[in-house]
Coordinates of C-alpha atoms (C1' of nucleotides) in Angstrom, one line a residue:
Chain A
X1 CA 20.7 16.4 8.3
X2 CA 20.8 14.3 5.3
X3 CA 24.6 14.5 5.3
X4 CA 24.5 13.4 8.8
X5 CA 22.4 10.4 8.1
X6 CA 24.6 9.5 5.2
X7 CA 27.7 9.5 7.4
X8 CA 25.8 7.6 10.1
X9 CA 24.6 5.0 7.7
X10 CA 27.8 4.5 5.8
X11 CA 29.6 4.0 9.1
X12 CA 27.8 0.7 9.5
X13 CA 28.9 -2.6 8.0
X14 CA 27.1 -3.5 4.9
X15 CA 25.4 -0.1 4.6
X16 CA 26.9 2.1 2.0
X17 CA 25.2 5.2 0.8
X18 CA 25.6 5.6 -2.9
X19 CA 25.1 8.7 -5.0
X20 CA 22.6 9.0 -7.8
X21 CA 23.0 6.7 -10.7
X22 CA 24.9 4.0 -8.7
X23 CA 22.0 2.6 -6.9
X24 CA 20.6 0.0 -9.3
X25 CA 19.7 -3.4 -7.8
X26 CA 22.5 -3.7 -5.4
X27 CA 22.3 -5.8 -2.2
X28 CA 21.3 -4.0 0.8
X29 CA 19.9 -1.2 -1.3
X30 CA 16.6 -1.1 0.4
X31 CA 18.3 -0.9 3.8
X32 CA 20.4 2.0 2.6
X33 CA 17.5 4.0 1.3
X34 CA 15.2 3.3 4.1
X35 CA 17.9 4.2 6.5
X36 CA 18.3 7.5 4.7
X37 CA 14.5 8.0 5.0
X38 CA 14.8 7.3 8.7
X39 CA 17.6 9.9 8.8
X40 CA 15.6 12.2 11.1
X41 CA 15.1 9.6 13.7
X42 CA 18.5 8.1 13.5
X43 CA 20.1 11.6 13.7
X44 CA 18.0 12.5 16.6
X45 CA 19.2 9.5 18.5
X46 CA 22.5 11.3 18.5
X47 CA 21.0 14.3 20.2
X48 CA 19.7 16.1 17.2
X49 CA 16.2 16.6 16.3
X50 CA 14.5 15.6 13.1
X51 CA 13.7 18.6 11.0
X52 CA 10.9 17.0 9.1
X53 CA 8.3 17.7 11.7
X54 CA 9.4 21.2 12.3
X55 CA 9.0 22.0 8.6
X56 CA 5.6 20.5 8.7
X57 CA 4.5 22.3 11.9
X58 CA 5.6 25.6 10.5
X59 CA 3.6 25.0 7.3
X60 CA 0.6 24.2 9.4
X61 CA 1.1 27.5 11.2
X62 CA 1.1 29.3 7.9
X63 CA -2.2 27.6 7.1
X64 CA -3.8 28.4 10.4
X65 CA -2.6 32.0 10.3
X66 CA -3.9 32.4 6.8
X67 CA -7.3 31.0 7.7
X68 CA -7.5 33.2 10.8
X69 CA -6.4 36.4 9.1
X70 CA -8.8 36.0 6.2
X71 CA -11.6 35.2 8.6
X72 CA -12.3 31.7 7.3
X73 CA -15.2 30.0 8.9
X74 CA -13.9 27.0 10.7
X75 CA -15.3 24.6 13.3
X76 CA -13.2 23.3 16.1
X77 CA -14.4 20.1 17.6
X78 CA -13.3 17.8 20.4
X79 CA -13.5 14.1 20.2
X80 CA -13.3 11.7 23.0
X81 CA -11.1 8.7 22.7
X82 CA -12.6 6.1 20.3
X83 CA -15.1 8.6 19.0
X84 CA -15.8 8.5 15.3
X85 CA -15.0 11.6 13.3
X86 CA -16.5 10.5 10.1
X87 CA -17.4 7.2 8.5
X88 CA -17.6 6.0 4.9
X89 CA -20.3 7.6 3.0
X90 CA -20.2 10.9 4.9
X91 CA -19.8 13.8 2.5
X92 CA -16.2 14.6 1.9
X93 CA -16.7 18.4 1.6
X94 CA -14.3 19.3 4.4
X95 CA -10.7 18.9 5.4
X96 CA -9.8 18.0 9.0
X97 CA -6.8 19.5 10.7
X98 CA -5.6 17.7 13.7
X99 CA -4.7 20.2 16.4
X100 CA -3.9 17.8 19.2
X101 CA -4.2 14.1 19.9
X102 CA -3.9 11.1 17.7
X103 CA -6.4 10.0 15.1
X104 CA -6.4 6.9 13.0
X105 CA -8.1 6.2 9.7
X106 CA -9.1 2.8 8.7
X107 CA -10.9 0.8 6.1
X108 CA -13.0 -2.3 6.5
X109 CA -12.2 -5.2 4.3
X110 CA -14.0 -8.5 4.3
X111 CA -16.9 -8.4 6.6
X112 CA -15.4 -7.6 9.9
X113 CA -11.8 -7.0 9.2
X114 CA -10.5 -3.6 9.4
X115 CA -7.1 -2.2 8.3
X116 CA -5.6 1.0 9.7
X117 CA -4.5 3.2 6.8
X118 CA -3.0 6.0 8.7
X119 CA -2.1 7.2 12.1
X120 CA -2.0 11.0 12.5
X121 CA -0.6 13.2 15.2
X122 CA -1.1 16.9 15.6
X123 CA -0.4 18.9 12.5
X124 CA -1.8 16.1 10.3
X125 CA -4.5 16.7 7.8
X126 CA -7.1 14.1 7.0
X127 CA -10.3 13.6 5.1
X128 CA -10.4 12.9 1.4
X129 CA -7.3 14.9 0.3
X130 CA -8.5 16.8 -2.7
X131 CA -10.0 20.2 -3.2
X132 CA -11.7 19.5 -6.5
X133 CA -14.3 16.9 -6.0
X134 CA -16.9 18.6 -3.9
X135 CA -19.5 15.9 -4.2
X136 CA -17.2 13.0 -3.1
X137 CA -17.7 10.9 -0.1
X138 CA -15.4 9.6 2.6
X139 CA -14.1 6.1 1.7
X140 CA -12.8 5.3 5.2
X141 CA -13.4 5.8 8.8
X142 CA -11.6 8.3 11.0
X143 CA -11.6 7.9 14.8
X144 CA -9.9 9.5 17.6
X145 CA -7.3 7.3 19.3
X146 CA -6.7 9.7 22.2
X147 CA -8.8 12.7 22.9
X148 CA -8.4 14.9 20.0
X149 CA -9.0 18.5 18.9
X150 CA -9.9 18.8 15.3
X151 CA -10.4 21.9 13.1
X152 CA -12.8 21.4 10.3
X153 CA -12.7 23.6 7.2
X154 CA -14.9 23.5 4.2
X155 CA -13.0 22.6 1.0
X156 CA -14.8 25.4 -0.8
X157 CA -13.5 27.9 1.9
X158 CA -10.1 26.5 1.5
X159 CA -10.2 26.8 -2.2
X160 CA -11.2 30.4 -1.8
X161 CA -8.3 31.0 0.6
X162 CA -5.8 29.4 -1.9
X163 CA -6.9 31.8 -4.5
X164 CA -6.5 34.7 -2.2
X165 CA -3.3 33.6 -0.6
X166 CA -1.3 31.3 -2.8
X167 CA 1.2 30.6 -0.1
X168 CA -1.2 28.5 1.9
X169 CA -1.3 26.0 -1.0
X170 CA 2.3 25.1 0.0
X171 CA 1.0 24.3 3.5
X172 CA -1.5 22.0 1.9
X173 CA 1.0 20.5 -0.4
X174 CA 3.2 19.8 2.5
X175 CA 0.3 18.2 4.4
X176 CA -0.6 16.1 1.5
X177 CA 2.8 14.9 0.9
X178 CA 3.1 14.1 4.6
X179 CA 0.1 12.0 4.2
X180 CA 1.6 10.5 1.1
X181 CA 4.6 9.5 3.1
X182 CA 2.3 7.7 5.5
X183 CA 0.8 5.6 2.9
X184 CA 4.2 4.9 1.4
X185 CA 5.3 3.6 4.8
X186 CA 2.2 1.4 4.9
X187 CA 3.4 -0.1 1.6
X188 CA 6.7 -0.7 3.2
X189 CA 4.9 -2.7 5.8
X190 CA 2.5 -4.6 3.7
X191 CA 5.1 -5.6 1.1
X192 CA 7.0 -7.6 3.7
X193 CA 6.1 -11.2 3.5
X194 CA 6.6 -12.3 7.1
X195 CA 4.6 -11.1 10.0
X196 CA 7.7 -10.5 12.0
X197 CA 9.1 -8.3 9.3
X198 CA 5.9 -6.4 8.9
X199 CA 5.7 -5.9 12.6
X200 CA 9.3 -4.7 12.7
X201 CA 8.6 -2.3 9.8
X202 CA 5.6 -1.0 11.6
X203 CA 7.6 -0.3 14.8
X204 CA 10.2 1.5 12.7
X205 CA 7.4 3.6 11.3
X206 CA 5.7 4.3 14.5
X207 CA 8.9 5.0 16.3
X208 CA 9.7 7.5 13.7
X209 CA 6.4 9.3 14.0
X210 CA 5.3 8.8 17.5
X211 CA 8.5 7.7 19.3
X212 CA 9.3 9.5 22.5
X213 CA 12.8 9.6 23.7
X214 CA 13.2 8.7 27.3
X215 CA 16.0 9.4 29.8
X216 CA 18.1 6.6 28.5
X217 CA 17.8 7.8 25.0
X218 CA 15.7 4.9 23.9
X219 CA 12.7 5.5 21.6
X220 CA 9.5 4.3 23.1
X221 CA 6.1 4.0 21.4
X222 CA 3.5 4.7 24.0
X223 CA 0.2 4.6 22.2
X224 CA -1.3 1.8 24.3
X225 CA -1.7 -0.4 21.2
X226 CA -3.1 -3.9 21.7
X227 CA -2.0 -6.9 19.7
X228 CA -5.3 -6.7 17.9
X229 CA -4.6 -3.2 16.8
X230 CA -1.1 -4.2 15.7
X231 CA -2.6 -7.0 13.7
X232 CA -4.9 -4.5 12.0
X233 CA -2.0 -2.5 11.0
X234 CA 0.0 -5.4 9.6
X235 CA -2.8 -7.3 7.9
X236 CA -2.3 -10.2 10.2
X237 CA -3.9 -11.8 13.2
X238 CA -3.8 -11.4 17.0
X239 CA -2.0 -14.7 17.6
X240 CA 0.6 -14.2 14.8
X241 CA 1.4 -10.8 16.3
X242 CA 1.8 -12.3 19.8
X243 CA 4.3 -14.8 18.4
X244 CA 6.2 -12.2 16.4
X245 CA 6.4 -9.9 19.4
X246 CA 7.9 -12.6 21.4
X247 CA 10.4 -13.4 18.6
X248 CA 11.4 -9.7 18.4
X249 CA 11.6 -9.5 22.1
X250 CA 13.9 -12.5 22.4
X251 CA 16.1 -11.0 19.8
X252 CA 16.4 -7.9 21.9
X253 CA 15.0 -5.8 19.1
X254 CA 12.1 -4.5 21.0
X255 CA 11.4 -4.2 24.7
X256 CA 7.9 -4.1 26.2
X257 CA 7.7 -2.0 29.3
X258 CA 5.1 -2.2 32.0
X259 CA 2.0 -2.0 30.0
X260 CA 2.1 -1.7 26.3
X261 CA 5.0 0.7 26.1
X262 CA 7.2 -0.6 23.3
X263 CA 10.8 0.5 23.4
X264 CA 13.1 0.3 20.4
X265 CA 16.7 0.0 21.7
X266 CA 18.2 -0.2 18.2
X267 CA 16.3 0.9 15.2
X268 CA 19.1 0.0 12.8
X269 CA 19.2 -3.6 14.1
X270 CA 15.5 -3.7 13.6
X271 CA 15.9 -2.5 10.1
X272 CA 18.5 -5.1 9.3
X273 CA 16.2 -7.7 10.8
X274 CA 13.6 -6.7 8.2
X275 CA 16.2 -7.0 5.4
X276 CA 17.6 -10.3 6.5
X277 CA 14.2 -11.8 7.1
X278 CA 13.0 -11.0 3.6
X279 CA 16.4 -11.4 1.9
X280 CA 16.5 -15.0 2.9
X281 CA 13.7 -15.8 0.6
X282 CA 14.2 -13.5 -2.3
X283 CA 14.8 -14.9 -5.8
X284 CA 13.9 -14.4 -9.4
X285 CA 15.2 -11.0 -10.4
X286 CA 11.9 -9.5 -11.4
X287 CA 11.5 -7.5 -14.6
X288 CA 7.9 -6.7 -14.4
Chain B
X1 CA -23.1 9.7 -11.7
X2 CA -23.0 8.9 -8.1
X3 CA -26.7 8.7 -7.9
X4 CA -26.5 6.4 -10.8
X5 CA -24.0 4.1 -9.1
X6 CA -26.1 4.1 -6.0
X7 CA -29.1 3.0 -7.9
X8 CA -27.1 0.4 -9.7
X9 CA -25.5 -1.0 -6.6
X10 CA -28.7 -1.1 -4.6
X11 CA -30.4 -3.0 -7.4
X12 CA -28.1 -5.9 -6.8
X13 CA -28.9 -8.6 -4.2
X14 CA -27.0 -8.0 -1.0
X15 CA -25.8 -4.7 -2.0
X16 CA -27.6 -1.9 -0.3
X17 CA -26.3 1.6 -0.3
X18 CA -26.7 3.3 3.0
X19 CA -26.5 6.9 3.8
X20 CA -24.1 8.5 6.2
X21 CA -24.1 7.3 9.7
X22 CA -25.7 4.0 8.9
X23 CA -22.7 2.3 7.6
X24 CA -21.1 0.8 10.7
X25 CA -19.7 -2.7 10.4
X26 CA -22.4 -4.3 8.4
X27 CA -21.9 -7.3 6.2
X28 CA -21.1 -6.5 2.6
X29 CA -20.2 -3.0 3.5
X30 CA -16.9 -3.1 1.8
X31 CA -18.5 -4.3 -1.4
X32 CA -21.0 -1.5 -1.2
X33 CA -18.4 1.1 -0.8
X34 CA -16.0 -0.2 -3.3
X35 CA -18.8 -0.6 -5.7
X36 CA -19.6 3.1 -5.1
X37 CA -15.9 3.9 -5.8
X38 CA -16.1 1.9 -9.0
X39 CA -19.2 3.9 -9.8
X40 CA -17.6 5.4 -12.9
X41 CA -16.7 2.1 -14.4
X42 CA -19.9 0.4 -13.5
X43 CA -22.0 3.3 -14.8
X44 CA -20.0 3.3 -18.0
X45 CA -20.8 -0.3 -18.5
X46 CA -24.3 1.0 -19.0
X47 CA -23.2 3.3 -21.8
X48 CA -22.1 6.2 -19.7
X49 CA -18.7 7.5 -19.3
X50 CA -16.8 7.9 -16.1
X51 CA -16.3 11.6 -15.4
X52 CA -13.3 11.2 -13.1
X53 CA -10.8 11.1 -15.9
X54 CA -12.4 14.0 -17.7
X55 CA -12.1 16.2 -14.7
X56 CA -8.5 15.2 -14.4
X57 CA -7.6 15.8 -18.0
X58 CA -9.1 19.2 -17.9
X59 CA -7.1 20.1 -14.8
X60 CA -3.9 19.0 -16.5
X61 CA -4.8 21.2 -19.4
X62 CA -5.1 24.1 -17.0
X63 CA -1.7 23.3 -15.7
X64 CA -0.1 23.0 -19.1
X65 CA -1.8 26.2 -20.3
X66 CA -0.6 28.0 -17.2
X67 CA 3.0 26.8 -17.7
X68 CA 2.9 27.7 -21.3
X69 CA 1.5 31.2 -20.9
X70 CA 3.9 32.1 -18.1
X71 CA 6.8 30.8 -20.2
X72 CA 7.9 28.2 -17.7
X73 CA 11.0 26.4 -18.6
X74 CA 10.1 22.8 -19.1
X75 CA 11.8 19.8 -20.8
X76 CA 9.9 17.4 -22.8
X77 CA 11.6 14.0 -23.1
X78 CA 10.8 10.8 -24.8
X79 CA 11.5 7.4 -23.3
X80 CA 11.6 4.1 -25.1
X81 CA 9.8 1.1 -23.6
X82 CA 11.5 -0.1 -20.5
X83 CA 13.7 3.0 -20.2
X84 CA 14.4 4.3 -16.8
X85 CA 13.2 7.8 -16.0
X86 CA 14.7 8.1 -12.6
X87 CA 16.1 5.7 -10.0
X88 CA 16.3 5.9 -6.2
X89 CA 18.8 8.5 -5.1
X90 CA 18.3 10.8 -8.0
X91 CA 17.5 14.3 -6.9
X92 CA 13.8 14.9 -6.5
X93 CA 13.8 18.5 -7.6
X94 CA 11.4 18.1 -10.5
X95 CA 7.9 16.9 -11.2
X96 CA 7.1 14.6 -14.2
X97 CA 4.0 15.0 -16.2
X98 CA 3.1 12.1 -18.4
X99 CA 1.9 13.4 -21.7
X100 CA 1.5 10.0 -23.4
X101 CA 2.2 6.4 -22.8
X102 CA 2.3 4.3 -19.6
X103 CA 4.8 4.6 -16.8
X104 CA 5.2 2.5 -13.8
X105 CA 7.0 3.3 -10.5
X106 CA 8.3 0.6 -8.3
X107 CA 10.4 0.0 -5.3
X108 CA 12.9 -2.8 -4.6
X109 CA 12.5 -4.8 -1.5
X110 CA 14.7 -7.5 -0.2
X111 CA 17.7 -7.8 -2.5
X112 CA 16.1 -8.5 -5.9
X113 CA 12.4 -8.2 -5.4
X114 CA 10.6 -5.3 -6.8
X115 CA 7.0 -4.1 -6.2
X116 CA 5.1 -1.9 -8.5
X117 CA 3.7 1.0 -6.6
X118 CA 1.8 2.8 -9.4
X119 CA 0.9 2.6 -13.0
X120 CA 0.3 5.9 -14.7
X121 CA -1.3 6.8 -17.9
X122 CA -1.3 10.1 -19.7
X123 CA -2.2 13.0 -17.5
X124 CA -0.5 11.4 -14.5
X125 CA 2.0 13.2 -12.4
X126 CA 4.9 11.4 -10.8
X127 CA 8.1 12.1 -8.9
X128 CA 8.2 12.8 -5.2
X129 CA 4.9 14.6 -4.8
X130 CA 5.8 17.6 -2.8
X131 CA 6.8 21.1 -3.6
X132 CA 8.5 21.9 -0.3
X133 CA 11.5 19.7 0.1
X134 CA 13.9 20.7 -2.6
X135 CA 16.7 18.7 -1.4
X136 CA 14.9 15.4 -1.3
X137 CA 15.7 12.3 -3.4
X138 CA 13.6 9.9 -5.2
X139 CA 12.7 6.8 -3.2
X140 CA 11.6 4.7 -6.1
X141 CA 12.3 3.9 -9.7
X142 CA 10.2 5.1 -12.6
X143 CA 10.3 3.4 -15.9
X144 CA 8.4 3.7 -19.2
X145 CA 6.2 0.7 -19.8
X146 CA 5.3 1.8 -23.3
X147 CA 7.0 4.5 -25.2
X148 CA 6.3 7.6 -23.3
X149 CA 6.5 11.4 -23.6
X150 CA 7.2 13.1 -20.3
X151 CA 7.3 16.8 -19.4
X152 CA 9.7 17.6 -16.7
X153 CA 9.3 20.7 -14.6
X154 CA 11.4 22.0 -11.8
X155 CA 9.6 22.2 -8.5
X156 CA 10.9 25.7 -7.9
X157 CA 9.5 26.8 -11.2
X158 CA 6.2 25.2 -10.3
X159 CA 6.2 26.9 -6.9
X160 CA 6.7 30.2 -8.7
X161 CA 3.9 29.5 -11.0
X162 CA 1.6 28.6 -8.1
X163 CA 2.3 32.0 -6.5
X164 CA 1.6 33.7 -9.8
X165 CA -1.4 31.7 -10.8
X166 CA -3.2 30.2 -7.8
X167 CA -5.6 28.3 -10.0
X168 CA -2.8 25.9 -11.2
X169 CA -2.5 24.7 -7.6
X170 CA -5.9 23.1 -8.1
X171 CA -4.5 21.2 -11.0
X172 CA -1.7 20.0 -8.8
X173 CA -4.1 19.1 -6.0
X174 CA -6.1 17.1 -8.4
X175 CA -3.0 15.3 -9.7
X176 CA -1.8 14.6 -6.2
X177 CA -5.1 13.2 -5.1
X178 CA -5.3 11.1 -8.3
X179 CA -2.0 9.6 -7.2
X180 CA -3.3 9.2 -3.7
X181 CA -6.1 7.2 -5.1
X182 CA -3.6 5.0 -6.8
X183 CA -1.8 4.2 -3.6
X184 CA -5.1 3.6 -1.9
X185 CA -6.0 1.1 -4.5
X186 CA -2.7 -0.6 -3.9
X187 CA -3.6 -0.9 -0.3
X188 CA -6.8 -2.5 -1.3
X189 CA -4.8 -5.0 -3.2
X190 CA -2.1 -5.7 -0.6
X191 CA -4.6 -6.0 2.2
X192 CA -6.2 -9.1 0.7
X193 CA -4.7 -12.2 2.1
X194 CA -5.1 -14.6 -0.8
X195 CA -3.3 -14.3 -4.0
X196 CA -6.5 -14.8 -5.9
X197 CA -8.2 -12.0 -4.1
X198 CA -5.2 -9.7 -4.6
X199 CA -5.3 -10.5 -8.3
X200 CA -9.0 -9.9 -8.6
X201 CA -8.5 -6.6 -6.8
X202 CA -5.7 -5.7 -9.1
X203 CA -7.9 -6.4 -12.2
X204 CA -10.7 -4.3 -10.8
X205 CA -8.2 -1.5 -10.3
X206 CA -6.6 -1.8 -13.7
X207 CA -10.0 -2.2 -15.4
X208 CA -11.1 1.0 -13.8
X209 CA -8.0 2.9 -14.9
X210 CA -6.9 1.3 -18.1
X211 CA -9.9 -0.7 -19.2
X212 CA -11.1 -0.3 -22.8
X213 CA -14.6 -1.1 -23.7
X214 CA -14.9 -3.3 -26.7
X215 CA -17.9 -3.9 -29.1
X216 CA -19.5 -6.3 -26.7
X217 CA -19.4 -3.9 -23.9
X218 CA -16.8 -5.9 -22.0
X219 CA -13.9 -4.1 -20.2
X220 CA -10.6 -5.4 -21.4
X221 CA -7.1 -4.7 -20.0
X222 CA -4.7 -4.6 -22.9
X223 CA -1.4 -3.7 -21.3
X224 CA 0.5 -6.8 -22.4
X225 CA 1.1 -7.7 -18.8
X226 CA 3.1 -10.8 -18.1
X227 CA 2.4 -13.1 -15.1
X228 CA 5.7 -11.8 -13.7
X229 CA 4.5 -8.3 -13.9
X230 CA 1.2 -9.2 -12.3
X231 CA 3.2 -10.9 -9.5
X232 CA 5.1 -7.7 -8.9
X233 CA 1.9 -5.8 -8.5
X234 CA 0.4 -8.3 -6.1
X235 CA 3.5 -9.1 -4.0
X236 CA 3.4 -12.6 -5.1
X237 CA 5.2 -15.0 -7.5
X238 CA 4.8 -16.0 -11.1
X239 CA 3.6 -19.5 -10.3
X240 CA 1.0 -18.3 -7.8
X241 CA -0.3 -15.9 -10.4
X242 CA -0.6 -18.6 -12.9
X243 CA -2.7 -20.7 -10.6
X244 CA -4.8 -17.8 -9.5
X245 CA -5.4 -16.8 -13.1
X246 CA -6.6 -20.3 -13.9
X247 CA -8.9 -20.2 -10.9
X248 CA -10.4 -16.9 -11.9
X249 CA -10.7 -18.1 -15.5
X250 CA -12.5 -21.2 -14.5
X251 CA -14.9 -19.2 -12.4
X252 CA -15.6 -17.1 -15.5
X253 CA -14.6 -13.9 -13.7
X254 CA -11.9 -13.1 -16.2
X255 CA -11.3 -14.1 -19.8
X256 CA -7.9 -14.0 -21.4
X257 CA -8.1 -13.2 -25.1
X258 CA -5.5 -14.1 -27.7
X259 CA -2.4 -12.8 -26.1
X260 CA -2.5 -11.2 -22.8
X261 CA -5.7 -9.3 -23.3
X262 CA -7.6 -9.7 -20.0
X263 CA -11.3 -9.2 -20.3
X264 CA -13.5 -8.6 -17.3
X265 CA -17.0 -9.8 -18.1
X266 CA -18.5 -8.9 -14.7
X267 CA -16.7 -6.5 -12.4
X268 CA -19.3 -6.8 -9.7
X269 CA -19.0 -10.6 -9.6
X270 CA -15.2 -10.1 -9.4
X271 CA -15.7 -7.8 -6.5
X272 CA -17.9 -10.2 -4.7
X273 CA -15.3 -12.9 -5.3
X274 CA -12.9 -10.7 -3.4
X275 CA -15.4 -10.3 -0.6
X276 CA -16.3 -13.9 -0.3
X277 CA -12.8 -15.1 -0.7
X278 CA -11.8 -13.1 2.4
X279 CA -15.1 -13.3 4.1
X280 CA -14.7 -17.1 4.3
X281 CA -11.9 -16.5 6.7
X282 CA -12.8 -13.4 8.5
X283 CA -13.4 -13.6 12.2
X284 CA -12.7 -11.6 15.3
X285 CA -14.6 -8.4 15.1
X286 CA -11.6 -6.0 15.2
X287 CA -11.6 -3.0 17.4
X288 CA -8.1 -1.8 16.7
Chain C
dC1 C1' -14.9 -11.8 43.6
dG2 C1' -16.5 -12.8 39.1
dC3 C1' -16.6 -10.4 34.9
dT4 C1' -14.5 -8.9 30.5
dG5 C1' -10.9 -8.2 27.5
dA6 C1' -6.0 -9.1 26.4
dT7 C1' -2.3 -12.2 26.0
dT8 C1' -0.3 -16.5 25.4
dT9 C1' 0.3 -21.3 24.1
dG10 C1' -0.6 -25.5 21.3
dA11 C1' -2.3 -28.5 17.6
dA12 C1' -4.3 -29.0 13.1
dT13 C1' -4.7 -27.3 8.6
dT14 C1' -3.9 -24.7 4.6
dA15 C1' -2.1 -21.4 1.4
dG16 C1' 1.7 -20.1 -0.8
dA17 C1' 6.6 -19.9 -1.6
dT18 C1' 10.3 -22.5 -3.3
dC19 C1' 12.5 -25.6 -6.4
dA20 C1' 12.6 -28.2 -10.6
dA21 C1' 11.2 -29.2 -15.0
dC22 C1' 8.8 -28.8 -19.5
dG23 C1' 6.9 -27.0 -23.8
dA24 C1' 5.7 -22.7 -25.9
dT25 C1' 6.8 -18.2 -27.4
dG26 C1' 9.2 -14.5 -29.3
dG27 C1' 13.0 -12.0 -30.5
dT28 C1' 18.1 -12.0 -32.0
dG29 C1' 21.8 -12.6 -34.8
dG30 C1' 24.0 -15.3 -38.0
Chain D
dC1 C1' 15.3 -18.2 -43.0
dC2 C1' 16.7 -20.7 -39.3
dA3 C1' 19.0 -21.7 -35.0
dC4 C1' 19.5 -20.0 -30.7
dC5 C1' 18.4 -18.1 -26.3
dA6 C1' 15.7 -15.7 -22.9
dT7 C1' 11.4 -15.2 -21.1
dC8 C1' 6.9 -16.9 -20.4
dG9 C1' 3.3 -20.1 -18.9
dT10 C1' 2.2 -24.2 -16.7
dT11 C1' 2.5 -28.2 -13.6
dG12 C1' 3.9 -31.0 -9.6
dA13 C1' 6.4 -32.1 -5.3
dT14 C1' 8.1 -30.3 -1.1
dC15 C1' 8.4 -27.4 2.7
dT16 C1' 7.5 -23.4 5.6
dA17 C1' 4.9 -19.9 7.6
dA18 C1' 0.7 -18.3 9.0
dT19 C1' -4.2 -18.9 9.7
dT20 C1' -7.6 -21.2 12.2
dC21 C1' -9.5 -23.3 16.1
dA22 C1' -9.4 -24.3 20.9
dA23 C1' -8.2 -23.3 25.5
dA24 C1' -5.7 -21.6 29.4
dT25 C1' -3.7 -17.6 31.8
dC26 C1' -3.6 -13.0 33.2
dA27 C1' -5.0 -8.1 33.9
dG28 C1' -7.9 -4.6 35.3
dC29 C1' -12.6 -3.2 37.0
dG30 C1' -17.3 -2.9 38.8

DNA sequence: CGCTGATTTGAATTAGATCAACGATGGTGG
DNA sequence: CCACCATCGTTGATCTAATTCAAATCAGCG
């Protein structure tokens, strides 16, 4: 798949994939690399399926099978839409496996402001991601976006399982790094200066993770997100999101269907929009 | 220590630690929680020592001992200050353990702009943090800030070791979650709207991780950071950092000693500054 | 139908980026 | 040891983007 993405990317004007060692501080570098990161999605737009999620799913299966076969005590719980799963201060002695549905985690900053830190779909793992600190507490809030089924496992039980079945640790590593990728993506969003770019970046990210491919082959994000929610994910305001959405819509980069279904006709154009938007005002080769 | 932090925090006006379930959308909540997270540092300002790093160090020892005893093939390498350890596109088939010195990882955005994503000290682990994807590539650049000794281990070798010695996986979990905490902290910084707040947040973070306690009991950050470097860590500019620094200095929240030694006389006041700075302009109870 | 919440628009204000310029600093090589 | 140069810190003027505030429109729903 990576080969495929490389071919795909290098077939576009201004996007050249370079090998290791050649990639220092060149124009359009960020586009290139991010395009490579988007490889799964881009490739699947040509009829192929991203393999990242498959890998991940299989590792979750490994984990679930291991837990089952060793008779680990787990609790499966259902949460209605908007229900809180845990809040800051709750003991962080368990890990949460999302079996179905969508869950988001967020932090509150300022007095009333909240920022979404991650959006998870089935197969995701959340809760403070470490097995060592038993006495820790949650630092953020997790809430169900859609109805969700969650499997709750004590970290101590998981630690026991890891000792007994080392291979499940790989499932955990995989889940952790998946989560790491999420937060990395959030950086990609927050580091953009302009609201429009941040929003574009967010859509790229959401499209990659939650996009559904319709009949026409277009990727659509159908999470029923309000402008307020988008503002929370881009560290911005409702109004600014409204304006940025209109801007992106007029440029044909996104397309809002009936109610809150966001279609992404051209992810690469969207990506270039991000680049150009921020490239316009970049200066001062930084050395810090 | 947590109990201690709680007592400490709740002894301050406006800062009340609440138990689980009581912590929904209350004023000063973020202060409370962040103060709890800072517990180690705050507590140590009363003569106690943060335990987080100790735990971490011991887990790295476990890892090193395991690698040694099983005869894992590793490469130890020295890097001069400012030397590049890897760049984007390099194969991500190894993990890097920082034995001594300081290393930073950064990404380039736009054409010339770079953003520091993590600052690591001895005991830190870097490189793409997953053991599963062998074929992946680095997405960011790692460079030595000070002279650094780095131990490089193949992921495949590490995977073998995990299977053979399940306990080392805990060391890896610990290292990964440490890194996760780093990126979380970065979010805390980037989510602040104002440069002054972002800078204050950065100092809190750096103080927590790199602060040295002098004779007077003050925490000082002595990394020789330039304004340009601070700008890179706060997604801002040199000039804006200059102004923000002066502002913080005039408020007595930081104190710059001879050359580039930043002293933090009162971490909690700094924290409240972040809160108030953003509280002034918070509105719209968010539900997204 | 009137309510509530979401979206959109506009005007005023402000924070910060940008650009330019200056002295200070520190390291380099002659 | 000194001249040179690059980087750093600071300041001010200008300009743009985004927040803030206010208000109108629109949607679904009891």
